[in-house]
Short mmCIF file of C-alpha atoms in Angstrom, two decimals:
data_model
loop_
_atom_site.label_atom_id
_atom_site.label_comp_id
_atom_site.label_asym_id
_atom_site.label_seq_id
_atom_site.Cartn_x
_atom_site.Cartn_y
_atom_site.Cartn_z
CA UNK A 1 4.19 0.55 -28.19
CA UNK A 2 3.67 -0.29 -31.78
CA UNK A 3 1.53 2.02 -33.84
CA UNK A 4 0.59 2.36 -37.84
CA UNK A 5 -0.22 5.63 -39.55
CA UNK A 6 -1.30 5.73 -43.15
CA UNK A 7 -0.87 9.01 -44.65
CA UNK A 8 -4.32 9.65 -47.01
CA UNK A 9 -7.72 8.97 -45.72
CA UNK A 10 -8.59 9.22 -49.62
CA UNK A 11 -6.58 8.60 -52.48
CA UNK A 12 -8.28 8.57 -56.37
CA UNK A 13 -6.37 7.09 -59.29
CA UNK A 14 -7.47 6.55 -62.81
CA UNK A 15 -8.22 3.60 -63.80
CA UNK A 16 -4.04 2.21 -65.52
CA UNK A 17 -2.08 4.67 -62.91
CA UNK A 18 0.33 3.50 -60.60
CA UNK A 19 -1.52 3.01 -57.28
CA UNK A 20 0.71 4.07 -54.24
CA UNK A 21 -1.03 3.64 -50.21
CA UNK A 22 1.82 4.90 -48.02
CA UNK A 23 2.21 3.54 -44.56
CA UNK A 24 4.55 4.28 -41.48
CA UNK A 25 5.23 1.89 -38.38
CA UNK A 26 6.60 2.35 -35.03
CA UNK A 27 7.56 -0.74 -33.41
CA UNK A 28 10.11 -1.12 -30.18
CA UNK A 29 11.07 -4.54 -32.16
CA UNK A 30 11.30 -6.01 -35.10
CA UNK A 31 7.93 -5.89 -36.94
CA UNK A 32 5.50 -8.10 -39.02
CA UNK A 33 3.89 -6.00 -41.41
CA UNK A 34 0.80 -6.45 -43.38
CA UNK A 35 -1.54 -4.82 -46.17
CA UNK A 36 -5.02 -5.73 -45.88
CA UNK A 37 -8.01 -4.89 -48.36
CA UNK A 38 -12.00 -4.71 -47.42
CA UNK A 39 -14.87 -4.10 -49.98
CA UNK A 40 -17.89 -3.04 -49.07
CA UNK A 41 -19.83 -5.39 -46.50
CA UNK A 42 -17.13 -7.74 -46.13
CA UNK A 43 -13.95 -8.53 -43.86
CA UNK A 44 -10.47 -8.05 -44.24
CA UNK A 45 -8.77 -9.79 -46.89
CA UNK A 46 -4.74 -10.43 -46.72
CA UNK A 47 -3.06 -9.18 -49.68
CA UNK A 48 0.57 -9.29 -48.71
CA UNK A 49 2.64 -10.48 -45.34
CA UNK A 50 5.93 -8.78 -44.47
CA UNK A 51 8.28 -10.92 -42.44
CA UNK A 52 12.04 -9.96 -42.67
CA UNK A 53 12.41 -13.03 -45.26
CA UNK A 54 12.47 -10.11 -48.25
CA UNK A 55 12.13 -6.27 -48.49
CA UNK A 56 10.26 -6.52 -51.40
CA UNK A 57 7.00 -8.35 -50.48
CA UNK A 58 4.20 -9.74 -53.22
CA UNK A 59 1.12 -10.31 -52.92
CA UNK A 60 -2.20 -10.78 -54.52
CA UNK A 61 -3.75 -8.62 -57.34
CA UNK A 62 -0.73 -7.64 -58.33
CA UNK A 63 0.06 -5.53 -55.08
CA UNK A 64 3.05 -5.26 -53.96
CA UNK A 65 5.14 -3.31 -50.75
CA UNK A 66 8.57 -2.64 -49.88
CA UNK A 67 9.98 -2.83 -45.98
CA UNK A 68 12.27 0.10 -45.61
CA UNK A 69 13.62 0.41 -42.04
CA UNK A 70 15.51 3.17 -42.60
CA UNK A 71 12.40 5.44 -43.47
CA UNK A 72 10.14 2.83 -41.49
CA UNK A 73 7.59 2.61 -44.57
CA UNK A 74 6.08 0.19 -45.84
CA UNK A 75 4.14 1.89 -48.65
CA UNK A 76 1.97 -0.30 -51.32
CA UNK A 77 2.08 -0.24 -54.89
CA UNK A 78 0.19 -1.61 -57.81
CA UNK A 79 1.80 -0.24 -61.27
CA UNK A 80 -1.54 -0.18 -63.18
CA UNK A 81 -5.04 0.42 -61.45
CA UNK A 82 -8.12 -1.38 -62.34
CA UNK A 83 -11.28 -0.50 -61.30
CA UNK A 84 -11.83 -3.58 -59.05
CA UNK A 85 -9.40 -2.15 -56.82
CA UNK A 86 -11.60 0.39 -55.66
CA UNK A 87 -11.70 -0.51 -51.73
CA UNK A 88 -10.13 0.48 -48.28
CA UNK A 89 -6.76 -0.67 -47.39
CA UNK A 90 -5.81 -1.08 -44.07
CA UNK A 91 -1.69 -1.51 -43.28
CA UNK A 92 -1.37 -3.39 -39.82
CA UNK A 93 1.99 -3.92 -37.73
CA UNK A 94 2.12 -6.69 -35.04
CA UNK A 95 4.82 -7.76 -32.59
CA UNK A 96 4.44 -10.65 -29.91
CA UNK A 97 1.61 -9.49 -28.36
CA UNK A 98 -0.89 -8.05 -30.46
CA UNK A 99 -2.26 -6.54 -33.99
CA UNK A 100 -2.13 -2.56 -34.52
CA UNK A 101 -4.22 -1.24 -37.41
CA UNK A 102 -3.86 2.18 -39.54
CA UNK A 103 -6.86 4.19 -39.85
CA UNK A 104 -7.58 2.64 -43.82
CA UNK A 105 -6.81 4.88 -46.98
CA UNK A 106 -10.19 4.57 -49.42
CA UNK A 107 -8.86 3.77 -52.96
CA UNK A 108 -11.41 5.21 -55.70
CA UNK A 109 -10.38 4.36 -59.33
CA UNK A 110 -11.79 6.53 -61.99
CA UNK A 111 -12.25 5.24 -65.40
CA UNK B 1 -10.43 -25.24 -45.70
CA UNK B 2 -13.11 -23.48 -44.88
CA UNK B 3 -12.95 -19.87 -43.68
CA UNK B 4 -14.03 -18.06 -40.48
CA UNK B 5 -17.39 -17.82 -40.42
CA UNK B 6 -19.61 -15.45 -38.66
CA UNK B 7 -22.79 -15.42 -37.37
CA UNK B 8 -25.50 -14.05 -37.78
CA UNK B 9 -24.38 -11.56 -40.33
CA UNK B 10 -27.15 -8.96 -39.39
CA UNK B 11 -28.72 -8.41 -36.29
CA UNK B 12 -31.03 -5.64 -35.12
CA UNK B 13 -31.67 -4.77 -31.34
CA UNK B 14 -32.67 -2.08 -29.11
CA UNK B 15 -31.08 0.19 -26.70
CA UNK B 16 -30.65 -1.72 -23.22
CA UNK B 17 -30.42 -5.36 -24.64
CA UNK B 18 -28.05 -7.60 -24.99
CA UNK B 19 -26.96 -9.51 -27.79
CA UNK B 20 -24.23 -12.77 -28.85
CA UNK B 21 -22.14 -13.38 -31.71
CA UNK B 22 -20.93 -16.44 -32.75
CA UNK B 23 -16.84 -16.97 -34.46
CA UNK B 24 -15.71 -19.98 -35.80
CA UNK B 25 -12.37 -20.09 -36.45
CA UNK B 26 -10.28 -21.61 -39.20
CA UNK B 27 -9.94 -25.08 -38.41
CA UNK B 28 -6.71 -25.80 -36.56
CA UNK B 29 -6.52 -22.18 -35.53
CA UNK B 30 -6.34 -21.50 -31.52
CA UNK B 31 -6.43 -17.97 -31.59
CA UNK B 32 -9.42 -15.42 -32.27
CA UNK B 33 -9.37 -11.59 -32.21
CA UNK B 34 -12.58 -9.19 -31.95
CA UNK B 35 -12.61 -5.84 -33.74
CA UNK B 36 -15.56 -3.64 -33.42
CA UNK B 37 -15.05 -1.50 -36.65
CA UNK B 38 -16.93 2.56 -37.01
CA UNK B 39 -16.89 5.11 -39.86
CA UNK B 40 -15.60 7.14 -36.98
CA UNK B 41 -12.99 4.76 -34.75
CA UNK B 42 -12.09 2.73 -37.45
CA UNK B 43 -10.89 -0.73 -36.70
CA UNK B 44 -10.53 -1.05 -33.09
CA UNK B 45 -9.34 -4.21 -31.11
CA UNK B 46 -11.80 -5.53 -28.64
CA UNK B 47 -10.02 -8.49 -27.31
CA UNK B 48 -8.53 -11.85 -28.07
CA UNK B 49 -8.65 -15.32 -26.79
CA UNK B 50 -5.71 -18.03 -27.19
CA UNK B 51 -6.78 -21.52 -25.92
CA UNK B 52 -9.92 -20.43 -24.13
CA UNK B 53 -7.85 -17.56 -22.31
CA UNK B 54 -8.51 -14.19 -23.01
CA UNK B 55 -4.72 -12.73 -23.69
CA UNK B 56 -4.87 -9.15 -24.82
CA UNK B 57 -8.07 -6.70 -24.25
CA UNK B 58 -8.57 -3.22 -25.87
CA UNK B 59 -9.90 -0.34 -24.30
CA UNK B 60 -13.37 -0.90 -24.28
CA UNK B 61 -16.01 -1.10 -21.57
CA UNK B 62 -17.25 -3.76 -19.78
CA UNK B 63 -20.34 -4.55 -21.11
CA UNK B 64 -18.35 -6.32 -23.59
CA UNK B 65 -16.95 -9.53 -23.35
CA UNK B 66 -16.23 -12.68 -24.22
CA UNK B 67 -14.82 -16.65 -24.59
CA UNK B 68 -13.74 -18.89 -26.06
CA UNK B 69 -14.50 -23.00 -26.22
CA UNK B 70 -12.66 -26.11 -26.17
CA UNK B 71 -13.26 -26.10 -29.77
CA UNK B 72 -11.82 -22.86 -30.41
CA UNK B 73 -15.27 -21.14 -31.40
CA UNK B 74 -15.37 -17.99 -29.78
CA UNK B 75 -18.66 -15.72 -28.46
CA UNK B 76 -18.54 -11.76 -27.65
CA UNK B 77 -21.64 -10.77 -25.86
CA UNK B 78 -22.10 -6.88 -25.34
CA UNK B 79 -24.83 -6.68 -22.44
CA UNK B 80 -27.08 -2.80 -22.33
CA UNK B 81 -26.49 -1.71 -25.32
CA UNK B 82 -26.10 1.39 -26.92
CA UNK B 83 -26.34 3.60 -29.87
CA UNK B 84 -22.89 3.69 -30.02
CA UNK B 85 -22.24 -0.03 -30.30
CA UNK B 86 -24.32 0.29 -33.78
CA UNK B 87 -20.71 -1.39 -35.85
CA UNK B 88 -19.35 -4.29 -38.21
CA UNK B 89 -17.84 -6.83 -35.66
CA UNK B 90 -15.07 -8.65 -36.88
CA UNK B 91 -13.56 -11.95 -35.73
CA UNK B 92 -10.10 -13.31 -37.10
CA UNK B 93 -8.36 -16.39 -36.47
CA UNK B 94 -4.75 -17.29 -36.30
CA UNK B 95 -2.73 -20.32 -35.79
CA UNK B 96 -1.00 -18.85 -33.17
CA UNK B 97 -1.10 -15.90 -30.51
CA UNK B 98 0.34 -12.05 -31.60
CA UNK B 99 1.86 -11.69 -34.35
CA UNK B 100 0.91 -14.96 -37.08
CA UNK B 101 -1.37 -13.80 -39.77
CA UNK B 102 -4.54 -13.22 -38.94
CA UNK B 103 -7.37 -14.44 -41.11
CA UNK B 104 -10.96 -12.38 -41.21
CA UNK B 105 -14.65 -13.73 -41.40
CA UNK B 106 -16.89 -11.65 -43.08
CA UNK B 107 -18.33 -9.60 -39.68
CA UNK B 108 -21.65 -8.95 -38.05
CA UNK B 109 -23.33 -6.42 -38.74
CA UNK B 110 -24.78 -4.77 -35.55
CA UNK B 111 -27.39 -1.87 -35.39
CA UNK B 112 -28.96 -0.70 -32.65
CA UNK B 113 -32.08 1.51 -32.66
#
């Protein structure tokens, strides 16, 4: 069975910093992997789609995450905060069958 | 094109009833998910429906349930409620089953008193 841990319930950056949300899969098969960000009151909002087409995967906002299979990461990065990227981020795997989401790591950015 | 869109976006109700919410997916999208989502559980998966047919279900109860139309619009009904159900719902479509992206409407927001 596919499962997601994201290591940090909290993380706090100031406002410039490098912003790193690390995330580990298990998945029996191949995976698709996804970062997903939520503000207050609102749904989930893609910000970046792994699917085996590139390690290195962009997305919005200037996020970006790297598939590593030998460490089975796929940790997001942003090299310079800014303070609208305060917000929970959720990492999700999914294989055929269904969607399996981390627990969310709350990003506070200081000024 | 237009998002998913949820409705209603708040809803208040009282132990023992029962309540319906509403998911319209993205247009051209067949398949909707249900996440009930808790400061405590965090997001968890309620079910999803592909084509009117429900294809996965989480580990939930139950009193909650659901379907899906001909039109792909989706309700989850959660009959004698509880304290506990007090959560943002979450609906997401996809343009396929498993594992295409999965797109989010804003959520219900459901207490219970």
């Amino acid at each position: 069975a596919q499962s997601v841990t994201q290591l940090g319930s909290h993380v706090s950056v100031s406002e410039g910093a490098l912003v790193l949300l690390r995330c580990n899969y298990s998945s029996s098969v191949p995976p698709y992997l996804f970062w997903y960000v939520q503000y207050p009151n609102q749904g989930l909002q893609l910000l970046l789609k792994y699917t085996s087409a590139a390690t290195l995967v962009k997305g919005i906002n200037g996020f970006e995450a790297e598939f590593k299979k030998s460490e089975t990461s796929f940790h997001l990065t942003k090299p310079s905060a800014h303070m609208s990227d305060a917000a929970e981020y959720f990492c999700a795997v999914s294989d055929t069958n269904d969607m399996r989401f981390g627990a969310g790591t709350r990003l506070t950015v200081k000024p | 094109k237009a998002g998913v869109t949820q409705t209603p976006r708040y809803l208040i109700k009282t132990r023992g009833q029962q309540v319906t919410l509403s998911c319209s997916p993205i247009s051209g999208h067949r398949s909707v998910s249900w996440y009930q989502q808790t400061p405590g559980q965090g997001l968890q998966f309620l079910f999803e429906y592909f084509s009117e047919t429900q294809r996965n279900k989480g580990n939930f109860p139950g009193r909650f349930s659901g379907r899906q139309f001909s039109n792909s619009r989706s309700e989850m009904n959660v009959s004698t409620l509880e304290l506990g159900d007090s959560a943002l719902y979450l609906c997401a479509s996809a343009g396929t089953q498993g594992s295409d992206t999965q797109y989010f409407g804003p959520g219900t927001r459901l207490t219970v008193l």
